[in-house]
XYZ file of C-alpha atoms in Angstrom:
298
model
C 168.504 209.793 88.367
C 170.873 210.394 90.935
C 168.452 211.506 93.616
C 166.043 208.564 92.367
C 168.725 206.192 93.045
C 170.211 207.575 96.408
C 166.495 207.276 97.500
C 165.725 203.962 95.961
C 169.627 203.451 98.553
C 168.118 204.616 101.266
C 165.078 203.011 101.441
C 167.093 199.851 101.187
C 168.938 200.565 103.833
C 165.850 201.568 105.680
C 164.542 198.521 105.654
C 167.881 196.503 105.533
C 167.921 197.708 109.506
C 164.881 196.033 111.051
C 165.710 192.647 109.020
C 169.005 192.520 110.581
C 167.925 192.811 114.137
C 165.283 190.020 112.466
C 167.828 187.986 111.526
C 169.985 188.580 114.553
C 166.687 187.611 117.291
C 166.265 184.288 115.211
C 169.636 183.696 115.482
C 169.696 183.438 119.205
C 167.544 181.558 119.493
C 168.183 179.025 117.552
C 170.902 179.189 120.053
C 168.847 179.031 122.778
C 166.527 176.353 121.699
C 169.665 174.074 120.656
C 170.063 173.297 124.483
C 173.505 176.419 124.463
C 174.237 178.158 127.579
C 172.013 180.953 127.849
C 174.273 183.697 129.026
C 173.629 184.884 132.874
C 174.034 180.431 133.007
C 176.472 178.262 135.186
C 177.507 175.449 133.618
C 178.043 172.484 135.424
C 181.558 170.884 134.361
C 181.421 167.393 133.765
C 181.862 164.092 136.454
C 184.578 162.775 135.129
C 185.543 159.463 136.729
C 189.747 158.047 137.010
C 188.682 154.979 135.475
C 187.215 156.330 132.276
C 189.299 159.392 131.892
C 191.310 159.259 128.250
C 195.301 159.175 129.807
C 197.322 161.721 127.831
C 198.000 158.718 124.741
C 194.623 157.827 124.252
C 194.763 154.140 126.223
C 193.191 154.489 129.456
C 194.270 154.900 132.399
C 195.038 151.744 135.007
C 193.064 151.249 138.773
C 194.194 151.658 141.810
C 195.030 148.765 143.597
C 192.558 148.755 146.791
C 194.486 149.485 149.756
C 191.662 147.183 151.696
C 192.643 143.824 153.641
C 190.926 140.772 151.728
C 187.423 139.840 153.675
C 188.225 136.455 154.222
C 185.561 134.252 156.324
C 187.064 132.623 158.961
C 184.192 128.893 159.635
C 182.816 129.384 163.757
C 184.360 125.994 165.853
C 182.085 123.721 167.035
C 181.323 123.649 170.397
C 183.443 121.152 172.192
C 182.108 118.500 174.995
C 183.681 119.650 178.228
C 186.326 117.891 179.640
C 185.503 115.041 182.721
C 185.614 116.258 185.674
C 188.361 113.836 187.721
C 188.080 111.017 189.723
C 187.546 111.504 192.968
C 190.381 110.150 194.842
C 188.805 107.639 197.343
C 190.799 105.099 200.297
C 192.205 101.812 198.014
C 193.172 98.373 200.602
C 195.681 96.227 200.582
C 195.329 92.563 201.098
C 198.403 91.189 202.942
C 201.171 93.522 204.587
C 204.159 94.189 203.152
C 206.607 96.601 203.548
C 204.229 98.824 200.884
C 200.978 98.695 202.124
C 201.278 102.545 204.193
C 204.340 103.645 203.625
C 206.923 106.900 204.843
C 205.103 109.979 202.798
C 201.350 108.672 201.998
C 198.443 110.081 203.120
C 195.443 108.306 204.811
C 191.834 109.400 205.718
C 189.387 107.399 207.350
C 187.493 104.892 206.105
C 185.201 103.600 210.154
C 185.370 105.838 213.415
C 185.998 104.436 216.808
C 183.801 103.173 218.535
C 185.527 102.230 221.549
C 189.896 101.925 222.752
C 188.441 97.891 221.834
C 188.021 99.461 218.000
C 189.255 101.791 216.837
C 189.479 104.169 214.034
C 190.545 102.406 210.363
C 192.180 104.172 207.894
C 192.735 103.728 204.377
C 195.330 104.613 201.331
C 194.531 108.334 199.986
C 196.597 110.113 198.117
C 197.879 113.283 199.509
C 195.544 115.779 197.595
C 192.440 114.595 198.026
C 189.895 116.809 199.797
C 189.430 112.961 202.115
C 193.070 113.312 203.454
C 192.969 113.290 206.955
C 197.283 112.392 208.683
C 200.201 111.743 206.823
C 202.615 109.022 207.854
C 205.629 110.316 209.504
C 207.251 106.464 209.372
C 207.164 102.803 208.886
C 208.553 100.231 211.031
C 209.309 97.062 209.030
C 207.098 95.111 208.403
C 208.499 91.230 210.978
C 207.294 88.882 212.428
C 205.451 89.772 215.753
C 208.465 89.622 218.988
C 206.580 90.419 222.348
C 203.059 91.296 223.926
C 204.321 94.515 225.954
C 203.314 97.991 224.983
C 206.143 99.338 224.889
C 208.346 96.810 223.363
C 205.462 97.563 220.393
C 205.755 101.010 220.923
C 207.770 101.911 217.179
C 210.789 104.753 218.035
C 208.212 107.467 217.055
C 209.535 111.513 216.809
C 207.882 113.237 218.978
C 205.030 115.683 217.583
C 203.427 112.761 216.372
C 199.939 112.545 217.159
C 198.989 108.885 216.695
C 200.590 105.301 216.147
C 198.903 103.159 213.389
C 198.711 98.661 214.035
C 198.915 98.055 210.522
C 198.002 94.640 211.471
C 194.557 94.461 212.872
C 193.915 97.962 210.516
C 194.412 96.218 207.696
C 191.964 93.200 209.410
C 189.778 95.849 209.762
C 190.049 97.436 206.326
C 188.992 93.646 204.979
C 185.824 93.628 207.329
C 188.114 91.407 209.195
C 188.458 90.135 213.187
C 191.763 92.001 214.183
C 193.794 88.656 215.067
C 197.524 87.639 215.956
C 199.149 88.148 212.702
C 202.342 86.443 211.521
C 203.860 89.262 211.145
C 203.329 93.274 212.452
C 204.425 96.447 211.758
C 203.952 100.299 213.067
C 203.263 103.736 210.995
C 203.514 107.208 213.049
C 201.324 109.903 211.846
C 201.158 112.978 211.891
C 197.980 115.447 211.179
C 197.363 117.592 208.099
C 195.489 119.890 209.871
C 195.252 120.819 213.988
C 195.553 120.048 216.489
C 198.251 118.668 217.282
C 197.998 116.844 220.508
C 201.471 115.273 219.733
C 202.777 118.849 219.915
C 204.843 119.991 223.243
C 202.599 120.431 226.039
C 199.341 119.338 224.264
C 198.044 117.063 225.978
C 198.675 113.759 223.399
C 200.076 112.037 221.070
C 202.150 108.141 221.776
C 205.347 109.404 222.444
C 206.460 111.809 225.648
C 209.217 114.482 224.409
C 210.777 117.703 225.831
C 207.898 120.976 226.840
C 205.496 117.496 227.821
C 203.790 117.910 230.850
C 202.981 114.776 233.212
C 201.273 113.573 236.870
C 203.873 110.842 238.725
C 201.803 107.309 238.124
C 203.725 103.789 238.852
C 204.031 101.586 236.646
C 202.331 97.783 236.931
C 205.711 96.288 238.523
C 206.380 100.070 240.648
C 207.845 101.960 238.677
C 207.896 104.902 239.036
C 206.228 105.972 235.660
C 204.649 109.416 233.591
C 201.451 110.051 232.370
C 201.257 112.755 230.464
C 198.874 115.566 230.429
C 197.652 119.621 228.899
C 200.684 122.152 230.263
C 197.591 124.831 229.895
C 195.504 122.522 233.080
C 192.427 122.599 231.513
C 191.812 119.055 232.114
C 190.722 117.081 234.812
C 193.831 116.956 236.108
C 197.230 120.008 237.031
C 200.432 118.929 235.568
C 203.480 118.723 238.503
C 205.477 117.569 236.627
C 207.490 119.897 233.281
C 210.413 117.443 230.951
C 213.449 118.942 230.185
C 215.639 116.362 228.851
C 215.517 112.689 227.287
C 217.756 110.969 226.780
C 218.165 106.730 225.564
C 217.144 103.906 228.492
C 220.974 102.798 230.457
C 219.777 99.251 230.302
C 220.127 100.786 226.037
C 223.789 101.864 227.077
C 226.236 99.824 225.018
C 228.701 98.148 227.141
C 231.765 99.286 228.729
C 229.349 103.145 227.547
C 228.599 105.413 230.771
C 224.549 105.828 230.420
C 223.196 109.140 230.626
C 221.754 110.388 233.387
C 219.310 113.082 234.797
C 221.366 115.859 236.759
C 221.609 115.775 239.687
C 218.413 117.456 241.918
C 216.144 116.282 239.291
C 212.546 115.893 240.299
C 211.330 113.435 238.885
C 212.284 110.996 237.068
C 211.522 107.984 234.546
C 211.955 105.041 232.442
C 208.897 103.796 229.798
C 211.577 101.223 228.662
C 213.994 103.003 225.417
C 214.274 106.233 227.271
C 214.884 106.942 229.787
C 212.839 110.652 231.222
C 213.709 113.729 233.468
C 211.209 116.517 234.720
C 211.259 119.565 236.601
C 208.508 120.695 239.123
C 205.661 123.252 237.215
C 205.843 125.868 239.108
C 202.765 126.334 241.498
C 202.416 122.482 241.092
C 201.135 120.126 244.896
C 204.514 117.592 246.205
C 202.268 114.702 246.725
C 204.568 112.792 249.227
C 205.092 109.216 248.497
C 205.677 110.056 245.116
C 206.793 106.939 243.412
C 210.429 108.177 241.640
C 211.069 111.827 243.625
C 213.884 112.301 244.349
C 213.450 115.840 244.994
């Protein structure tokens, strides 16, 4: 009996070992088929976003606010019309001779070019910033009744650097398409060019006034008194200068009663008067003395 039981136990053990091995194999195979990681495989970590990750208390964590500025749509401006071009200043035409017509400080443009000495250029008032402005009124006489037709008396007391004088009465008539004629009133304007040339500058041989630094040749007035004709000092004109003005005085005829008139220095080469001014002139170096020149004193 004892041997029989021992033998039976040994056979059970010999059968149990393969059965255990087979069960283990089936268990491993079952784990692999259920999706459990096999031996040697690297597990893939689960990706968890901040918005879905649970907080330790079980409440979803709040999503962090975005720091990017909100996008604002700016409407494009509608195209605007270009500003209108400024109007070109044009010469204004007055109809009556008053103190406001071509007053001091105003600028002028040429309305019509000169044809001859009898038909000089006509000028009209324009803003000084106008591209057509050519000269500016430096001074002007007051509008008054005409008192004389003598050129020396009619000429106003302009500055020596005046480029030209404008007789405003005839100029106004030409600007209005009328024939220049005698007027009930008269006025004169002294003008200087806005740009060179400036014939009124000393030595340039032009301008209505004779001043210190201008050159002349001796001449005789209609009444036989000595006079002077202005020419360029650089001798580029048809005549060569004889004298140069060195002093300009008030005419002795205008000296107040009881006062001593101003006179030229002794030995002055040439002196003459135009009615309102007395001129003292010296010889121009190299100039030849004309025998019998009126007013020659040395």
